[in-house]
Amino acid sequence: MKVPYWFYEDANTVQHLNIPKKAFIENEISNYTKNNMQVCFSNFTSFNGYSIENLDSAKFTTKIEDEQVFLEMQSNIKINYKETEFSFKRYATSIEFPLGSLYDSAVKIMEKENNEFFFEERTIDIMSVYDEIPLTGVTLDCTPKPWIVENVKKSFKDIVNNNLEAVSLQSSNKYYSLDISNANVDSFFSYNQEWPFLLEAEPQKNGLLYPESSISKKLSSSSLTSLVCLNNYNFVYNVKYPVLVRLVKNNHMFQFAFQTIIRSNEPRVSTKAPEVIDTDSQYYICDKRINQQEINVFSSDMSPIDNAEVKYKCITQLCSIGTTNNGTLKEKFPPCLNGLLIVEKENYLPSSIQYSTNQESSVSLFMEPLIEKDLQIVLINKKTGSTKQVSNEKIYLSISDDYGYSEILQYPEQNKIKIAPGTYHLQAQVALNGNFTFKEQKITKCTSVPYPSALGLILKRKECTDVIIDPISLSNIILGGNQFDFTITKENFLGRTLKIYLIIEEKPGNQEELSNIIQSIETNHISDKFKIPEII
């Protein structure tokens, strides 16, 4: 059953408020009755021997009251039966259906939402209260543990579903009460996790949300923040999801839906100054399609690829063009010089080329199929070069390329990966869970300070400062990791297992050593113990 949106925002962020007038509903009921009158009488098959004339002359009028719906028919219908003629000039009936009461409650709900942003405010509270949705804060965890955006989205959907069930028109729990006179109307608010749910979170990298100090890892070793492992985070969300409203009275139900929208951590009507609108808007560029293009998409074995999604990026706007049929798409494109042509398909590595569409042309692109490989991670001791298998450690691994491919894994729980020949960016951290306590530590930091000499020359002298680091207890620590780029060629892609080597160090004995381990992740690839991944 389709349910109408009374409020929604389209792809161009244009908001639409479509609360139907009661007169519109009355007219729809009248039209429906007229159009389905013959169906109601089974096309008059039960009236053998009857002659019915002027059926199309029937005009219906509907009146919606709080507890009843009145329907009146005026017509010139004539019925002849055995030389007897009957005329139906007017017929009226009423249905015990509290449509007016249900409609009035629905309008009050929508007005409450539009005036006070009731559901947006509760959504922002959800973001602030639940740990599963990182918003803003500071953590002392020395493991730069990221949040996986897809996991945050899954938790967000589950939390929204549970909280919406508590909302009602009138409730003793004022937080969940809309404070609307219910007139004996039962209300049910819901979100189904199978429905659409837009979640955009920034800053993110390859589908991961990192605390600020963890993502940069460039803090000076003299910084107090790096020594005590302070990780700041402040994420900005755009959220959009539908809310289904069911109103029930006397076993009759009325349904409608609306979208709840959060933009930059605020309700849909932002208090911030409006952004400057780009005159080259997506609507203008993507809809102005002039020149015919032929796009051919093949697999690496020259087989045509069906249902590959073709996109075209011109300036900053990404246009969805269509999908291939038997490996080919013939479609008009917006005119653009040196835009980016992109093709995507599930279980294939995305492919793209620079392509101009200012005249009719054709082009072929090739896509590599993603093949599932076993994943094996080996840890290399940075000091001794000895290797070991992962045992109590947990690996946070991100592999991505420049064209849209991204895999985010937690090893060893996830030990399979879909990949193809290509060049990739790898980021990985090796964490060890447990109870770790670092005692108070005094660290002496020395710097060279310039001063003028008697001859006017600028000389430097050493000045030292003692820094006291408070004791700290941690539930996990970082032992090492890597950041580097690597390439898989077709020649070395034949094995079944992708083997990745990560550099680790000895378990740190104090906070300074822990800080140094975290900072060295960026440069571990220049160690003489470093090994590139291989497929075996």
mmCIF file of C-alpha atoms in Angstrom, residues 481-484 503 520-531:
data_model
loop_
_atom_site.group_PDB
_atom_site.id
_atom_site.type_symbol
_atom_site.label_atom_id
_atom_site.label_comp_id
_atom_site.label_asym_id
_atom_site.label_seq_id
_atom_site.Cartn_x
_atom_site.Cartn_y
_atom_site.Cartn_z
ATOM 1 C CA GLY A 481 50.449 -0.140 12.007
ATOM 2 C CA ASN A 482 51.158 1.165 8.520
ATOM 3 C CA GLN A 483 50.112 3.708 5.908
ATOM 4 C CA PHE A 484 51.281 3.187 2.327
ATOM 5 C CA ILE A 503 54.953 -3.384 11.632
ATOM 6 C CA SER A 520 55.473 6.357 13.748
ATOM 7 C CA ILE A 521 52.595 4.636 11.901
ATOM 8 C CA GLU A 522 52.913 7.165 9.062
ATOM 9 C CA THR A 523 56.601 6.388 8.512
ATOM 10 C CA ASN A 524 56.771 2.649 9.225
ATOM 11 C CA HIS A 525 56.826 1.961 5.481
ATOM 12 C CA ILE A 526 60.375 3.358 5.270
ATOM 13 C CA SER A 527 61.642 0.890 7.899
ATOM 14 C CA ASP A 528 64.082 -1.725 6.630
ATOM 15 C CA LYS A 529 61.716 -4.358 8.092
ATOM 16 C CA PHE A 530 58.777 -3.228 5.914
ATOM 17 C CA LYS A 531 57.331 -5.679 3.374
#
